[in-house]
Amino acid sequence: MTWSTGSPSIPRHSACICNVGYVAELGGAAVPVYLLQKAAGSETAGQVRHYRQHWTPIHLDLVVDDLDAALARVLAAGATLEGTVQRSAFRELATVRDPFGHGLCLLRFLSEPYRDGE
């Protein structure tokens, strides 16, 4: 299995994702992660590729040790925060979009992941 995402600008996209300080986790994973440079307007699966905001049921949850610091880094790199940071007794969560419309979540667990009620 691999995970890949299209991007019209590898340097800009990787700056948004990689400059958060934990991309080594992705590179060392059992699943390769690829950023594929694809121009807006090019074709994919019979459709014209665009990088406007879009919805998908599949996204990345990036687990971080310091949500506020990670959020500041991705916002500085061009991501946008959707809504507000959600905080509970179990986790802190920020939903963001990279500069190309891909959604991802920055997630800090405060207790055992997915076992304590959330």
C-alpha positions as a printed NumPy array, in Angstrom:
array([[  0.   ,   0.   ,   0.   ],
       [  1.141,   3.562,  -0.665],
       [ -0.341,   6.939,   0.134],
       [  0.023,   9.763,  -2.369],
       [ -1.353,  13.216,  -2.956],
       [ -1.147,  15.531,  -5.935],
       [  0.361,  18.983,  -5.684],
       [  1.033,  21.754,  -8.185],
       [  4.112,  22.792,  -6.172],
       [  6.25 ,  20.218,  -4.384],
       [  8.408,  22.843,  -2.582],
       [  5.398,  24.795,  -1.286],
       [  3.419,  21.685,  -0.346],
       [  6.314,  19.982,   1.403],
       [  7.069,  23.208,   3.301],
       [  3.543,  23.122,   4.722],
       [  3.716,  19.453,   5.701],
       [  7.406,  18.901,   6.412],
       [  8.238,  22.018,   8.382],
       [  6.163,  20.879,  11.334],
       [  9.058,  18.906,  12.803],
       [  7.805,  15.319,  12.617],
       [  7.951,  14.33 ,   8.974],
       [ 10.608,  11.704,   9.793],
       [  7.789,   9.62 ,  11.236],
       [  6.211,   9.566,   7.78 ],
       [  9.432,   8.654,   6.021],
       [ 10.117,   5.809,   8.428],
       [  6.647,   4.332,   8.206],
       [  5.933,   0.982,   6.584],
       [  3.851,   2.811,   3.966],
       [  5.657,   5.09 ,   1.492],
       [  4.292,   8.633,   1.283],
       [  4.614,  10.443,  -2.046],
       [  3.959,  14.035,  -3.037],
       [  3.31 ,  13.991,  -6.77 ],
       [  3.78 ,  17.187,  -8.758],
       [  0.668,  17.537, -10.926],
       [ -0.399,  20.785, -12.575],
       [ -3.879,  22.186, -12.052],
       [ -5.845,  21.466, -15.227],
       [ -4.093,  18.158, -15.9  ],
       [ -6.275,  15.068, -16.145],
       [ -6.682,  12.317, -13.582],
       [ -9.111,   9.405, -13.757],
       [-11.063,  11.132, -16.522],
       [-11.425,  14.392, -14.589],
       [ -9.627,  17.709, -14.664],
       [ -7.429,  18.173, -11.603],
       [ -8.028,  21.278,  -9.459],
       [ -6.643,  22.459,  -6.156],
       [ -9.62 ,  24.341,  -4.812],
       [-10.892,  23.323,  -1.398],
       [-12.508,  19.909,  -1.602],
       [-13.894,  17.241,   0.668],
       [-12.727,  13.665,   1.052],
       [-13.512,  11.054,   3.686],
       [ -9.821,  10.141,   3.791],
       [ -7.37 ,  12.534,   5.394],
       [ -4.281,  12.532,   7.562],
       [ -4.311,  12.779,  11.332],
       [ -0.863,  14.035,  12.298],
       [ -0.229,  13.274,  15.97 ],
       [  1.887,  15.988,  17.608],
       [  3.372,  16.566,  21.051],
       [  2.587,  20.309,  21.097],
       [ -0.564,  21.242,  19.177],
       [ -0.147,  25.002,  19.493],
       [  3.444,  24.939,  18.205],
       [  2.589,  22.577,  15.325],
       [ -0.418,  24.705,  14.38 ],
       [  1.687,  27.867,  14.357],
       [  4.208,  26.193,  12.02 ],
       [  1.636,  24.935,   9.496],
       [ -0.21 ,  28.275,   9.49 ],
       [  3.085,  30.089,   8.852],
       [  3.694,  27.698,   5.941],
       [  0.368,  28.597,   4.288],
       [ -2.224,  26.271,   5.821],
       [ -5.56 ,  27.647,   7.044],
       [ -7.382,  26.698,  10.229],
       [-10.963,  25.509,   9.758],
       [-13.093,  26.548,  12.705],
       [-11.502,  26.588,  16.138],
       [ -9.157,  24.269,  17.987],
       [-11.221,  21.647,  19.809],
       [-10.029,  20.708,  23.284],
       [-11.4  ,  17.998,  25.566],
       [-10.16 ,  15.842,  28.424],
       [ -9.014,  13.265,  25.851],
       [ -7.485,  15.232,  22.998],
       [ -6.741,  18.528,  21.278],
       [ -7.65 ,  18.78 ,  17.588],
       [ -7.068,  21.38 ,  14.882],
       [ -8.524,  20.823,  11.416],
       [ -6.521,  22.6  ,   8.721],
       [ -6.247,  22.807,   4.938],
       [ -2.904,  22.957,   3.212],
       [ -2.428,  25.668,   0.54 ],
       [ -3.909,  23.313,  -2.07 ],
       [ -7.15 ,  22.4  ,  -0.314],
       [ -6.13 ,  19.065,   1.22 ],
       [ -7.629,  18.607,   4.671],
       [ -5.671,  17.227,   7.59 ],
       [ -5.939,  17.165,  11.358],
       [ -3.306,  18.036,  13.914],
       [ -4.035,  15.853,  16.904],
       [ -2.588,  15.712,  20.408],
       [ -3.764,  12.848,  22.571],
       [ -4.046,  13.614,  26.281],
       [ -4.874,  10.015,  27.201],
       [ -4.87 ,   6.596,  25.509],
       [ -5.878,   7.138,  21.849],
       [ -9.427,   6.11 ,  20.902],
       [ -9.988,   4.221,  24.16 ],
       [-11.131,   6.865,  26.603],
       [-14.462,   7.93 ,  25.174],
       [-13.541,   9.696,  21.941]])
